[in-house]
Short mmCIF file of C-alpha atoms in Angstrom, two decimals:
data_model
loop_
_atom_site.label_atom_id
_atom_site.label_comp_id
_atom_site.label_asym_id
_atom_site.label_seq_id
_atom_site.Cartn_x
_atom_site.Cartn_y
_atom_site.Cartn_z
CA MET Z 1 12.50 9.62 7.33
CA LYS Z 2 11.60 9.84 10.92
CA SER Z 3 9.41 7.96 13.38
CA SER Z 4 8.83 8.31 16.87
CA ARG Z 5 6.55 6.54 19.63
CA VAL Z 6 4.15 8.83 21.35
CA ALA Z 7 1.50 7.37 23.58
CA GLY Z 8 1.63 3.97 22.09
CA ALA Z 9 1.46 5.07 18.48
CA THR Z 10 4.21 5.13 16.06
CA VAL Z 11 4.27 8.83 14.07
CA PHE Z 12 5.95 8.99 10.92
CA ARG Z 13 7.34 12.16 9.20
CA PRO Z 14 9.76 13.03 6.78
CA ARG Z 15 13.02 13.99 7.64
CA THR Z 16 12.76 17.24 5.92
CA SER Z 17 9.94 18.36 7.83
CA VAL Z 18 11.82 19.52 10.58
CA TRP Z 19 14.10 21.42 8.36
CA PHE Z 20 11.20 23.22 6.21
CA THR Z 21 9.41 23.93 9.75
CA GLY Z 22 12.78 25.61 11.34
CA VAL Z 23 13.47 27.49 8.14
CA ALA Z 24 9.77 29.06 8.29
CA VAL Z 25 10.18 29.93 11.81
CA VAL Z 26 13.73 31.43 11.36
CA VAL Z 27 12.35 33.57 8.61
CA ALA Z 28 9.56 34.64 10.49
CA LEU Z 29 11.59 35.55 13.77
CA GLY Z 30 14.42 37.17 11.56
CA GLY Z 31 11.57 39.20 9.99
CA LEU Z 32 9.78 40.05 13.01
CA ALA Z 33 13.23 41.28 14.80
CA THR Z 34 14.11 43.38 11.73
CA VAL Z 35 10.64 45.17 12.01
CA ILE Z 36 10.77 45.86 15.74
CA VAL Z 37 14.21 47.20 15.33
CA GLU Z 38 13.18 49.43 12.57
CA GLN Z 39 9.73 50.50 13.49
CA GLY Z 40 9.71 49.72 17.49
CA ALA Z 41 6.94 47.80 19.21
CA ALA Z 42 4.45 49.31 16.92
CA GLY Z 43 6.00 47.21 14.10
CA LEU Z 44 4.35 44.29 15.51
CA LEU Z 45 1.18 45.52 14.10
CA THR Z 46 2.47 45.11 10.68
CA GLY Z 47 4.37 42.17 11.42
CA TRP Z 48 1.57 39.60 11.37
CA PRO Z 49 2.14 38.12 7.94
CA LEU Z 50 5.53 36.61 9.32
CA VAL Z 51 3.66 35.09 11.89
CA GLY Z 52 1.60 33.37 9.16
CA VAL Z 53 4.93 32.29 7.65
CA ALA Z 54 5.85 30.33 10.78
CA TYR Z 55 2.28 28.98 11.15
CA ALA Z 56 2.33 27.94 7.38
CA GLY Z 57 5.49 26.07 8.09
CA TRP Z 58 4.35 24.27 11.08
CA TRP Z 59 0.86 23.41 9.57
CA LEU Z 60 2.21 22.13 6.15
CA PHE Z 61 5.62 20.54 7.13
CA TRP Z 62 5.49 19.66 10.84
CA TYR Z 63 1.84 18.85 11.49
CA PRO Z 64 1.11 16.34 8.64
CA ALA Z 65 2.09 12.64 9.67
CA VAL Z 66 1.19 9.05 9.30
CA VAL Z 67 0.32 7.45 12.67
CA PHE Z 68 0.32 3.80 13.30
CA THR Z 69 -1.84 2.21 16.04
CA GLU Z 70 -2.85 -1.46 16.93
CA ASP Z 71 -5.94 -1.00 15.49
CA ALA Z 72 -5.52 1.84 12.63
CA VAL Z 73 -3.45 3.86 10.28
CA THR Z 74 -4.25 7.52 10.45
CA LEU Z 75 -3.17 9.88 7.81
CA ARG Z 76 -3.06 13.31 9.47
CA ASN Z 77 -3.07 15.95 6.33
CA PRO Z 78 -3.29 19.92 6.58
CA LEU Z 79 -7.16 19.92 5.95
CA ALA Z 80 -8.38 16.55 7.16
CA THR Z 81 -7.41 13.61 9.14
CA ILE Z 82 -8.26 10.12 7.96
CA ARG Z 83 -8.35 7.23 10.14
CA VAL Z 84 -8.41 3.86 8.30
CA PRO Z 85 -8.86 0.70 10.32
CA TRP Z 86 -6.69 -1.98 9.24
CA SER Z 87 -9.45 -4.28 8.76
CA ALA Z 88 -10.64 -1.81 6.00
CA LEU Z 89 -7.34 -1.75 4.08
CA ILE Z 90 -7.61 -3.56 0.72
CA ASP Z 91 -4.38 -2.09 -1.18
CA VAL Z 92 -1.56 0.10 -0.74
CA ASP Z 93 -0.16 2.51 -3.78
CA THR Z 94 2.85 4.69 -3.78
CA LYS Z 95 2.57 6.03 -7.54
CA TYR Z 96 2.46 9.74 -6.42
CA ALA Z 97 2.27 9.34 -2.58
CA LEU Z 98 1.67 6.87 -0.24
CA LYS Z 99 -2.14 6.09 -0.94
CA LEU Z 100 -4.43 3.76 1.23
CA VAL Z 101 -7.33 2.03 -0.71
CA THR Z 102 -10.57 1.10 1.14
CA PRO Z 103 -13.90 -0.07 -0.05
CA SER Z 104 -15.27 3.59 0.25
CA GLY Z 105 -12.47 5.08 -1.45
CA ALA Z 106 -8.74 6.07 -1.42
CA TYR Z 107 -6.91 8.26 0.62
CA THR Z 108 -3.60 10.04 0.03
CA ALA Z 109 -0.91 10.89 2.89
CA TRP Z 110 0.34 14.44 2.49
CA ALA Z 111 3.44 13.37 4.77
CA ALA Z 112 4.70 10.62 2.52
CA PRO Z 113 5.02 11.75 -0.97
CA ALA Z 114 6.74 9.80 -3.72
CA PRO Z 115 10.36 10.54 -4.60
CA GLY Z 116 11.48 12.98 -7.21
CA VAL Z 117 14.57 12.13 -10.00
CA TRP Z 118 17.06 12.64 -7.00
CA GLY Z 119 15.19 10.15 -4.63
CA THR Z 120 15.08 7.76 -7.09
CA HIS Z 121 18.71 7.52 -8.14
CA ALA Z 122 19.61 7.67 -4.50
CA GLY Z 123 18.17 4.12 -4.00
CA LYS Z 124 20.32 1.13 -3.32
CA PRO Z 125 19.90 -2.46 -3.72
CA GLU Z 126 19.16 -3.01 0.02
CA HIS Z 127 16.35 -0.33 -0.36
CA ILE Z 128 14.32 -2.84 -2.33
CA ARG Z 129 15.17 -6.16 -0.45
CA ASN Z 130 13.00 -8.01 2.10
CA LEU Z 131 9.91 -6.00 1.34
CA PRO Z 132 6.48 -7.27 2.17
CA SER Z 133 5.22 -9.41 -0.64
CA THR Z 134 2.39 -6.95 -1.81
CA SER Z 135 5.45 -4.34 -2.56
CA TYR Z 136 6.44 -6.37 -5.70
CA GLY Z 137 4.83 -6.15 -9.05
CA PRO Z 138 5.39 -8.56 -12.05
CA GLY Z 139 8.83 -10.00 -12.23
CA GLY Z 140 9.70 -8.79 -8.92
CA SER Z 141 9.41 -5.35 -9.88
CA VAL Z 142 9.45 -2.40 -7.33
CA ARG Z 143 8.17 0.95 -7.83
CA PRO Z 144 10.43 4.03 -7.07
CA GLY Z 145 7.82 5.05 -4.72
CA ASP Z 146 8.46 1.84 -2.91
CA MET Z 147 11.98 1.89 -2.14
CA THR Z 148 12.53 2.30 1.66
CA ASN Z 149 14.89 5.13 1.16
CA THR Z 150 11.99 7.34 0.26
CA ASP Z 151 9.03 9.07 2.32
CA SER Z 152 6.25 6.95 0.39
CA GLY Z 153 8.33 3.74 0.55
CA TYR Z 154 9.53 3.86 4.13
CA ALA Z 155 5.43 4.48 5.14
CA ALA Z 156 4.31 1.96 2.71
CA TYR Z 157 6.77 -0.61 4.14
CA GLU Z 158 5.63 0.41 7.91
CA VAL Z 159 1.76 -0.12 6.62
CA ARG Z 160 2.39 -3.36 4.55
CA THR Z 161 4.42 -4.82 7.36
CA ARG Z 162 1.77 -4.27 10.11
CA TRP Z 163 -1.03 -5.06 7.75
CA GLN Z 164 0.31 -8.65 6.58
CA ASP Z 165 1.18 -9.38 10.09
CA LEU Z 166 -2.37 -8.78 11.31
CA VAL Z 167 -3.71 -10.56 8.20
CA GLU Z 168 -1.56 -13.83 8.51
CA SER Z 169 -1.98 -14.13 12.45
CA GLY Z 170 -5.83 -13.79 11.81
CA ARG Z 171 -6.35 -10.75 13.81
CA ILE Z 172 -8.54 -8.89 10.81
CA ASP Z 173 -11.94 -9.59 10.36
CA VAL Z 174 -12.50 -9.51 6.55
CA ASP Z 175 -16.19 -9.58 6.95
CA ASP Z 176 -16.42 -6.79 8.97
CA PRO Z 177 -13.90 -4.39 7.62
CA GLY Z 178 -14.99 -1.14 9.73
CA GLY Z 179 -15.67 2.39 8.46
CA VAL Z 180 -13.07 5.26 7.61
CA ASP Z 181 -13.37 8.15 9.67
CA ARG Z 182 -12.60 11.61 8.10
CA ARG Z 183 -12.51 14.61 10.13
CA TRP Z 184 -11.55 18.22 8.82
CA ASN Z 185 -9.07 20.00 11.12
CA TRP Z 186 -11.24 22.90 11.90
CA PRO Z 187 -8.65 24.41 14.76
CA CYS Z 188 -6.09 24.52 12.04
CA ILE Z 189 -8.11 26.04 9.30
CA ALA Z 190 -9.64 28.51 11.65
CA GLY Z 191 -6.10 29.42 13.01
CA ALA Z 192 -4.97 29.95 9.23
CA LEU Z 193 -8.04 32.09 8.38
CA LEU Z 194 -7.50 34.14 11.52
CA LEU Z 195 -4.04 34.88 10.59
CA VAL Z 196 -4.98 35.67 6.99
CA ALA Z 197 -7.69 38.09 8.32
CA VAL Z 198 -5.16 39.87 10.77
CA GLY Z 199 -2.47 40.24 8.27
CA ALA Z 200 -4.74 41.77 5.91
CA ALA Z 201 -6.12 44.12 8.41
CA ALA Z 202 -2.59 44.94 9.85
CA PRO Z 203 -1.52 47.66 7.39
CA ALA Z 204 -4.66 49.58 8.30
CA LEU Z 205 -3.74 49.20 11.94
CA GLY Z 206 -0.15 50.36 11.77
CA SER Z 207 -1.17 53.38 9.69
#
């Protein structure tokens, strides 16, 4: 897992995001270099789909994140960005991925999926200790998706810890939960559609 501070916010991404993004970019650059060597500069007209590969890697793996600020937690997914005020949060689930439950609905984080078999077996006792109280089920049980060595678990730990601190310090007004703000990522979507269109037209332009 990887988190960083950016302009007063904490940004969480899975550790694998940089690897998957890097692979996509390397594949695209390698393909473009091959096309240029074989076809010269004219090959760039037919190499546009490779640019789409790099863009897809960035859009699907690097762009998504869970962003924590003082007043809200934001799920930046490929298609939409959802801002959930801390006061609107009523539950946190990790069955399939980090999911924030609010009075108006539940919202899932693309950047914080629950673990597969390997991630579950990689868990150690320390990954289920000293979690926020809401992480534990009956008999002190913990879901695999709540272990802090997993993407969903680490993100959930951050959400629950911050949320619990705000509740206990009285900084959340339960009578005024605030509204969830969901916005479509139109610039990203438009970029993807443009690359698809250019990639479809590229063979005709290169002929």
